[in-house]
Structure formats: structure tokens, C-alpha cells
Coordinates of C-alpha atoms and ligand atoms in Angstrom, one line a residue:
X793 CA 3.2 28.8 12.2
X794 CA -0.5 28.8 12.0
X795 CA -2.1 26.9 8.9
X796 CA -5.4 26.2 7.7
X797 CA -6.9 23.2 6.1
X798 CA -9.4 24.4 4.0
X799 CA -12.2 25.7 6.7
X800 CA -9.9 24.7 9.4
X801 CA -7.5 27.5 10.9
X802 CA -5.3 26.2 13.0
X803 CA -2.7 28.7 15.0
X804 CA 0.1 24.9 14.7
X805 CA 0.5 22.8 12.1
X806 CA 1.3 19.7 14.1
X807 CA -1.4 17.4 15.0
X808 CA -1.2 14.0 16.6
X809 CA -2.3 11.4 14.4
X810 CA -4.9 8.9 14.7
X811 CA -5.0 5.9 16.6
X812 CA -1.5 6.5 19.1
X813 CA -3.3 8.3 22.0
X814 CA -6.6 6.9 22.2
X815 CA -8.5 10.2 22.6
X816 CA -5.2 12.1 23.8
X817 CA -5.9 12.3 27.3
X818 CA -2.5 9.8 27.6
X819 CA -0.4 12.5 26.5
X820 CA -1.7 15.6 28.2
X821 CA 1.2 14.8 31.1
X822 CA 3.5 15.7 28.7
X823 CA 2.4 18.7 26.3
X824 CA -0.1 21.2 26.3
X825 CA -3.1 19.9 24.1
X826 CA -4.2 23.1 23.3
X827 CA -1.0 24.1 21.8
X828 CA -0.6 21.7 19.2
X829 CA -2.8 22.2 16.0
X830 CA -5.6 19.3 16.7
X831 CA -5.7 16.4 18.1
X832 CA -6.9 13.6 16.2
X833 CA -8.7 10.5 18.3
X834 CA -8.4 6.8 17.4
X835 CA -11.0 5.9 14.7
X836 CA -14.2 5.5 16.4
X837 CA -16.8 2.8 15.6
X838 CA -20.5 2.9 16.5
X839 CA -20.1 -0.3 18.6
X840 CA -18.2 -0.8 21.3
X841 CA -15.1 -3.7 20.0
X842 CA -12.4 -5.3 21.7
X843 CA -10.4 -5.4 18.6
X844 CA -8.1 -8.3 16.9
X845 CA -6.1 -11.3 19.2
X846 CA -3.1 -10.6 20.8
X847 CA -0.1 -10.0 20.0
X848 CA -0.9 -7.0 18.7
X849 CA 2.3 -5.1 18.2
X850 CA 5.8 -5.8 16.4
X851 CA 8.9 -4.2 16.2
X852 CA 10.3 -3.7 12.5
X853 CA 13.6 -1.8 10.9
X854 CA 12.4 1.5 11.6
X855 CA 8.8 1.0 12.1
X856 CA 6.0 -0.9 13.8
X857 CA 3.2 -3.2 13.2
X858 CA -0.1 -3.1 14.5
X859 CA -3.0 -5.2 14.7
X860 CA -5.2 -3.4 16.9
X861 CA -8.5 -4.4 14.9
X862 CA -10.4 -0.7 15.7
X863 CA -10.8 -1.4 19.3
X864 CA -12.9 1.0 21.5
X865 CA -15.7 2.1 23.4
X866 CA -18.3 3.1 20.6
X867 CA -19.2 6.5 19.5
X868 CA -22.0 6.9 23.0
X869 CA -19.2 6.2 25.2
X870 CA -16.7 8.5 22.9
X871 CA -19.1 11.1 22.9
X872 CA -19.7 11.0 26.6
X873 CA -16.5 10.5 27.9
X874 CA -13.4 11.6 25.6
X875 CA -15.4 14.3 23.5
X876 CA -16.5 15.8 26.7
X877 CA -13.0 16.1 28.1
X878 CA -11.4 17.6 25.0
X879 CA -14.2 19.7 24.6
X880 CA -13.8 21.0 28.9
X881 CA -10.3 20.9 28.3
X882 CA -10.8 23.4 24.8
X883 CA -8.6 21.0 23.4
X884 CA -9.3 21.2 19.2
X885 CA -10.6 17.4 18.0
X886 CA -10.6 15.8 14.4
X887 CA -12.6 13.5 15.4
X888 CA -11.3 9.8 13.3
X889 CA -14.7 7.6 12.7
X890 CA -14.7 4.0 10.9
X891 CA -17.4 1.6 9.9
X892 CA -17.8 -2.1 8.4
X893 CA -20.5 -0.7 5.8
X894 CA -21.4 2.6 4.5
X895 CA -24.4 2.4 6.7
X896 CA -22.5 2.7 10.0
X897 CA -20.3 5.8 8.4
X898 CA -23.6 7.2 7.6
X899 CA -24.8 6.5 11.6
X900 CA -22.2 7.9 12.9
X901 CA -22.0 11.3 10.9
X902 CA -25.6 11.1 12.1
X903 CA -24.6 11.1 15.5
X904 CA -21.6 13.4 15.6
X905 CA -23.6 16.0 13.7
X906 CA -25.1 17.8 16.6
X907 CA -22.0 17.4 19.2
X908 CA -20.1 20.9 19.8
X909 CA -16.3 20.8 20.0
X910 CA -15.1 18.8 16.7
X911 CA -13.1 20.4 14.2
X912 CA -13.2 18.3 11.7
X913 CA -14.2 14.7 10.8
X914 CA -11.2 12.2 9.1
X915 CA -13.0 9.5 7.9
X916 CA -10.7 6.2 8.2
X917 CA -11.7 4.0 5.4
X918 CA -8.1 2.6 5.2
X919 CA -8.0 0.8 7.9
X920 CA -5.8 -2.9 7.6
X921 CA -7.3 -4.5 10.0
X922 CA -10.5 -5.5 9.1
X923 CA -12.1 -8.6 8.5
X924 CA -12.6 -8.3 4.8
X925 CA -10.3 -6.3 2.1
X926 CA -13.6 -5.5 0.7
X927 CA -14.0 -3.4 3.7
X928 CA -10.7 -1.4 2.8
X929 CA -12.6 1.4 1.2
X930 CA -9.8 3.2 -0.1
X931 CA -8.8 0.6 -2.1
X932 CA -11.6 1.0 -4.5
X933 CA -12.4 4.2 -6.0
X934 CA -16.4 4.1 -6.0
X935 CA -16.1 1.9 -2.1
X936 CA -14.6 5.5 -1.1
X937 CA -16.6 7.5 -2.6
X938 CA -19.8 6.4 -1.3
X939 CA -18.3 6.2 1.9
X940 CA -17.6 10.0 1.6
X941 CA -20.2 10.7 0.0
X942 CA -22.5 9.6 2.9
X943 CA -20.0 11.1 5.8
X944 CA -20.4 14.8 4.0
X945 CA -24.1 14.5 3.2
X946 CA -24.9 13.8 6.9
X947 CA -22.0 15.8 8.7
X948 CA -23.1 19.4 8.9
X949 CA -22.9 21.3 5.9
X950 CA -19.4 23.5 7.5
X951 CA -18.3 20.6 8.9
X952 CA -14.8 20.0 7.1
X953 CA -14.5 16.0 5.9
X954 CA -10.7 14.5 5.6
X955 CA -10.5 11.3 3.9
X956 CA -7.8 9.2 5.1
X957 CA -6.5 7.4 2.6
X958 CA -4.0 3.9 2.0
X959 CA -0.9 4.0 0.1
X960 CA -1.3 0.6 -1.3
X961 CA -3.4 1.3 -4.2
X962 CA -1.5 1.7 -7.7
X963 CA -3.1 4.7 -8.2
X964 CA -3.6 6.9 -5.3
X965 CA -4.6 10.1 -7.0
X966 CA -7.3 8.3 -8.8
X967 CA -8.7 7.6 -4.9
X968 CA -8.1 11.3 -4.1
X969 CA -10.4 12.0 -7.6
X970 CA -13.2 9.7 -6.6
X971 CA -12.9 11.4 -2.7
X972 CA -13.2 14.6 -3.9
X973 CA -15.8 14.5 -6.1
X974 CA -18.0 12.9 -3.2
X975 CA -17.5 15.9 -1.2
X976 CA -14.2 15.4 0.8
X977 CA -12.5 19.1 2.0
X978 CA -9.3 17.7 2.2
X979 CA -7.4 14.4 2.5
X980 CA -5.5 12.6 5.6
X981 CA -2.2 11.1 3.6
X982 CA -1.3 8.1 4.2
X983 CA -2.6 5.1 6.8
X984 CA -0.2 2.2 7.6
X985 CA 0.6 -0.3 4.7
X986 CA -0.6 -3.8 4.7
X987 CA 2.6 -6.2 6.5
X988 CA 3.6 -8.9 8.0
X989 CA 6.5 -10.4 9.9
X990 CA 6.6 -14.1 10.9
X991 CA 8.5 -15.2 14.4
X992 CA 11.7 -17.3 13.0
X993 CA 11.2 -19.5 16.5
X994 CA 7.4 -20.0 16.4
X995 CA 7.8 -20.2 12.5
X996 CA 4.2 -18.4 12.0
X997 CA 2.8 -14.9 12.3
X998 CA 4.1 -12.7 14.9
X999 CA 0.6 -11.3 15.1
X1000 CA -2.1 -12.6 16.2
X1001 CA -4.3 -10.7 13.3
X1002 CA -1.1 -11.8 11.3
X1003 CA -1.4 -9.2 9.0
X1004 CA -0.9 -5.6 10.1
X1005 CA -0.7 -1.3 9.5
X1006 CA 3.0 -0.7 8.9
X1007 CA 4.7 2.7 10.4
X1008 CA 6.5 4.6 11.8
X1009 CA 9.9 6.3 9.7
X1010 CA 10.1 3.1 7.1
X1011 CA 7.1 4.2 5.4
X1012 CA 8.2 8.3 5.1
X1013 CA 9.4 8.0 1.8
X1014 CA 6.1 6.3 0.5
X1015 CA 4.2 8.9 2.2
X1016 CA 6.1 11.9 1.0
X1017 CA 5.9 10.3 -2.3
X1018 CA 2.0 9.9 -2.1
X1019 CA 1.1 13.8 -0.9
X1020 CA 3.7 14.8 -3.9
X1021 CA 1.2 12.8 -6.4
X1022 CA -2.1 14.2 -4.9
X1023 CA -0.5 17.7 -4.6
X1024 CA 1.0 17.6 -8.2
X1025 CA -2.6 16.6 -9.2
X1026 CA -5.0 18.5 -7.0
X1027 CA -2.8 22.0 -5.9
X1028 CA -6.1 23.8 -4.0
X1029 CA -6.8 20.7 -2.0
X1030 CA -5.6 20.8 1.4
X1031 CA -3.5 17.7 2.4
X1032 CA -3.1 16.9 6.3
X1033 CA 0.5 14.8 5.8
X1034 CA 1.6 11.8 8.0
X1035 CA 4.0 8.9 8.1
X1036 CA 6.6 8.8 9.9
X1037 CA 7.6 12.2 11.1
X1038 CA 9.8 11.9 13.6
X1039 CA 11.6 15.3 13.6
X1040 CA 10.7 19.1 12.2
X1041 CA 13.1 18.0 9.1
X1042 CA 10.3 15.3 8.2
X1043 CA 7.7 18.0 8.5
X1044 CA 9.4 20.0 6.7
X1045 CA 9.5 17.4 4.2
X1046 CA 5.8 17.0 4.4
X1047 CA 5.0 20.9 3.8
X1048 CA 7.2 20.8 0.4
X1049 CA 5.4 18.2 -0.9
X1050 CA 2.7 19.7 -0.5
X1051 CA 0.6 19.4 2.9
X1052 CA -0.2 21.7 4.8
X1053 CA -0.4 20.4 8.6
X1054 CA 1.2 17.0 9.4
X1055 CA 0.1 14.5 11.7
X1056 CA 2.7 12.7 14.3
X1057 CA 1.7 9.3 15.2
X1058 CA 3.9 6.6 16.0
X1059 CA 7.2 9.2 17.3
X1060 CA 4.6 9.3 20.3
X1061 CA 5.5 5.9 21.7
X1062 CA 8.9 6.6 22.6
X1063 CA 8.8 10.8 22.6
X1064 CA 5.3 11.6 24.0
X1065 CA 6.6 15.4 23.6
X1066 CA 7.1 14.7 19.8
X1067 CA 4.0 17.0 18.6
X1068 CA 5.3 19.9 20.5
X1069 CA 8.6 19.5 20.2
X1070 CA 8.3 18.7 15.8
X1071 CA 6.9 21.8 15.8
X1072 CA 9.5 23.9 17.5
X1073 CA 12.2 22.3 15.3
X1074 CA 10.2 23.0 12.3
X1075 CA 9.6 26.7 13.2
X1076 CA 13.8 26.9 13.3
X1077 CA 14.0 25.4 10.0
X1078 CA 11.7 28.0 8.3
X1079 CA 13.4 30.8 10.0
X1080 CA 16.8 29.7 8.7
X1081 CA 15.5 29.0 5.7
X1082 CA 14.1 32.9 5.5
X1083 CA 10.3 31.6 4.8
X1084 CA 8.4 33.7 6.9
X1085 CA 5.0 32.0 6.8
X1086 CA 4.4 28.2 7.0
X1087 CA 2.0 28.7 4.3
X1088 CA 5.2 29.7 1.7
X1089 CA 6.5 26.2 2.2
X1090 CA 3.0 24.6 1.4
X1091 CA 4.2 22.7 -2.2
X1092 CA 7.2 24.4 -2.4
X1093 CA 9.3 21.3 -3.9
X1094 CA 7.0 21.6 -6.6
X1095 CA 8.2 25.0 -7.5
X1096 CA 12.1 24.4 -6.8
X1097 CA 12.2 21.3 -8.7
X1098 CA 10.5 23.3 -11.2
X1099 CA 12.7 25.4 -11.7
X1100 CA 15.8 23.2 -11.3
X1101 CA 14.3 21.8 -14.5
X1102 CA 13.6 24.7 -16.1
X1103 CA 16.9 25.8 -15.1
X1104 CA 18.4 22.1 -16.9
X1105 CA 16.8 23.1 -19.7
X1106 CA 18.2 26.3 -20.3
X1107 CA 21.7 25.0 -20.0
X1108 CA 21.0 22.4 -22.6
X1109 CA 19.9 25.1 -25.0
X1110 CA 22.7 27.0 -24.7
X1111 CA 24.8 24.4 -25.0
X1112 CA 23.6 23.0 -28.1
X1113 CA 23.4 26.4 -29.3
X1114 CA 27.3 27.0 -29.1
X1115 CA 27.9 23.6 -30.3
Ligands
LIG9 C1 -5.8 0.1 13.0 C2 -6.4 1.1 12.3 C3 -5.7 1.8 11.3 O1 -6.3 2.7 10.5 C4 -4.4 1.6 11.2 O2 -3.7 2.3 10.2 C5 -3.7 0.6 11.9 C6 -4.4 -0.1 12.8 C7 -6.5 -0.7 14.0 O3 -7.3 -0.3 14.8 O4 -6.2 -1.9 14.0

């Protein structure tokens, strides 16, 4: 079951993802930490911020939305606090860090670049809950880029860099390019999409940010869909999968398309376990499946549907060749 990510071994390929469990400390009651493959904290800022107005939660078919509006402590009081306790705890941290400009990413690489104990940096710059779009960095190919750009020029040089990036771009792949040619190691796919549900009584949005990040198991199918596109595209690059995973079946789904660790996020709500229990569920469904290694799985719907359609092919030809 162990994995890598590029530079980053891992001996699980389940992570938490970003922004569920504050710093994870919330769920160590109910897994061991330092079994899981990482755990990933809630995008850190280099201010401290309360975040959006309340309400910030809804209930949706199958999913969730937040308007949450990056609260926290700021990166000293991460760094002092939460980063010390994973670190005592030998708990391995992707630490998530967001900004309002490219200056504050650049700060807060700055800051991080000395601290022992992180595993890897994800850099959110897909977050929906900002005050501008402009400051959805994703969205934008060369807004990404300079982002990532800055993160891996002032993280240290072994330092792996994840870009977390939004589904709701027409072309994700063409983000992943831009990413990746700044310097990114490997790519966080996907962050919440951009929605919005209005209260039939109050007659007005249900949140008080009114718009929100989408998730949860409604948006598996968009994720699945994005890491097959970035995989098809980019094969070498590791991809750290997430949306929706609920089960070891949706990681599964995740590893064929072509990730290599997944990330559990929202399933934590109602199933603190989730992370461990994913990946025990997962590890049955490669056994039965005869794969011996996680790593076999890695883009394996590529190759099957491959073949299926090589396999199409050849029935075609034959066919037309009798006829
Ligand atoms: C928030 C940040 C995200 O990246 C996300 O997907 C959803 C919510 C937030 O802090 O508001």
C-alpha cells in the first residue's frame, strides 16, 4: 500500500484533505495519525482571519457547501501551535498555505522554509471563497503560475510543491501546463466548485458568503474526470486525487485514473475513521483484484480502456474483412 508522490514516500496512500480537520488534531480520537499517509492542514494564511458571515455550511444531494472564507490563526500561531504538535506527535504534514496576492504566498514559503516536520507544501490557489475571482488563481493560467512559481522559488529546493487546483476552468490541463512549468512536483486534484443554494423560506442565499466550495460525493465524477485529463496529458506527474471519496471503491476509482494517493475530506464529518478505514477497504479491493502493488493501479483505466479499444478495433477489422 505505500505510494510516493514524486519526492514524497508515503508507506498509505490515504491522506486527509484540506480544510475538514483544522490541523488534524480533531481526529486523532479516532485514528492513528501516523498511520494514514499525511495529513494535510486547512490552508493557512499569514494573518490571522475570522473568515466569511455565518451561515456557513449547507446540506446538498450528496454534498456540502461551505463558506468558511480561510479562517484561522495565521502561519506564527500554525507554526507554534499545530506544526509543533504534528511534528511531537511524528504525524507526516502537507502543510496547505493560501494568500490574497502572490506576495503573501511568497511570505509564507519564506516562513515555512526553515520549519522541520512538513512533507510537502499544497498550495491552495483555488479557493471559492475569496473576496475577488481575480484572487482565484487557478482560474487563470499565468495567476497560477506566478503563484507557483514564487511558492517553489522560496520553499527549499527538496521541498515537494502540490498545486491544488479548481475544476471550474474549461480547460484544466492547460492550468496543470502553466503549474508545471512554474516548478510544481505534483498536483492536488480538485477543490470544491463554485455553488449556491437559496433558502425557499428566506427566499435569498442560504449562505451568508452566498456563494460556496461544493463537495462531498456529488462532485466524484467531475473529479475523476479531471485527474483522467491531467493524467492522459501529463503520465510522470504525480497526482494527489480528491472529491468525494467516501469508500476504498472511490479510491480505487481515483488510482485508475491516474493518482497516486487520494485525499478524504468531507467523508470525515460523519465517519471521522474514514481515512483509515478507505484505506483498509481499498487494500481488499487490490488483493481481489490480484494487483500486488498500489503502484500497478496508478493510471491503470488508461491502459484497460486502451485496450478495450484496441480490442474494438480488431473486431471491426475482422469483420469487415469477412464481409
Ligand atoms: C474554503 C477554502 C477552500 O479551498 C475550499 O475548497 C472551500 C472553502 C474556505 O476556507 O472557505
Amino acid at each position: 500500500m505505500s505510494t510516493t508522490l514524486g519526492r514524497i514516500e508515503l508507506p498509505d496512500p490515504v491522506l486527509t484533505a484540506s480544510g475538514c480537520a483544522a490541523a488534524g488534531r480533531e481526529l486523532a480520537p479516532f485514528l492513528d495519525l501516523t498511520a494514514i499517509g499525511a495529513v494535510v492542514t486547512k490552508s493557512i494564511m499569514l494573518n490571522a482571519r475570522s473568515g466569511r458571515p455565518t451561515p456557513r455550511m449547507a446540506e446538498t444531494p450528496s454534498g456540502m457547501l461551505n463558506s468558511i472564507g480561510l479562517q484561522g490563526p495565521g502561519v506564527e500561531e500554525f507554526v507554534a501551535k499545530d506544526l509543533r504538535w504534528l511534528r511531537e506527535h511524528g504525524i507526516r504534514t502537507v502543510v496547505s498555505i493560501a494568500g490574497g496576492s502572490v506576495a503573501e504566498y511568497q511570505k509564507l514559503a519564506q516562513r515555512l522554509r526553515h520549519e522541520p516536520g512538513i512533507s510537502a507544501i499544497e498550495v491552495n490557489i483555488s479557493c471559492p471563497n475569496v473576496e475577488s475571482r481575480g484572487q482565484v488563481f487557478a482560474c487563470d493560467p499565468f495567476s497560477a503560475g506566478s503563484v507557483v512559481q514564487v511558492v517553489r522559488r522560496h520553499s527549499a529546493p527538496d521541498m515537494p510543491v502540490l498545486a491544488k487546483l479548481s475544476p471550474d476552468v474549461t480547460d484544466i490541463v492547460a492550468i496543470a501546463k502553466s503549474v508545471l512549468e512554474a516548478g510544481a512536483d505534483g498536483l492536488s486534484l480538485i477543490n470544491t466548485l463554485l455553488g449556491m443554494v437559496i433558502d425557499p423560506d428566506t427566499m435569498r442565499p442560504m449562505l451568508g458568503g452566498m456563494t460556496g466550495g461544493l463537495s462531498g460525493p456529488a462532485i466524484r465524477p467531475v473529479a475523476v474526470r479531471a485527474v483522467w485529463q491531467v493524467h492522459a496529458a501529463y503520465p510522470r506527474v504525480p497526482i494527489l486525487g480528491m472529491g468525494g471519496i467516501r469508500t476504498g471503491q472511490d479510491a480505487f476509482e481515483f488510482l485508475l485514473a491516474g493518482a497516486s494517493a487520494v485525499s478524504v475530506g468531507t467523508a470525515v464529518f460523519n465517519d471521522p475513521s474514514a481515512p483509515a478505514r478507505i484505506s483498509a477497504e481499498l487494500g481488499e479491493i487490490l488483493t481481489a483484484r490480484g494487483i500486488n502493488r498500489l503502484s500497478d493501479a496508478v493510471g491503470l483505466g488508461h491502459t484497460m480502456q486502451a485496450r478495450h479499444v484496441a480490442a474494438q478495433e480488431a473486431r471491426r477489422a475482422a469483420q469487415e474483412e469477412k464481409s
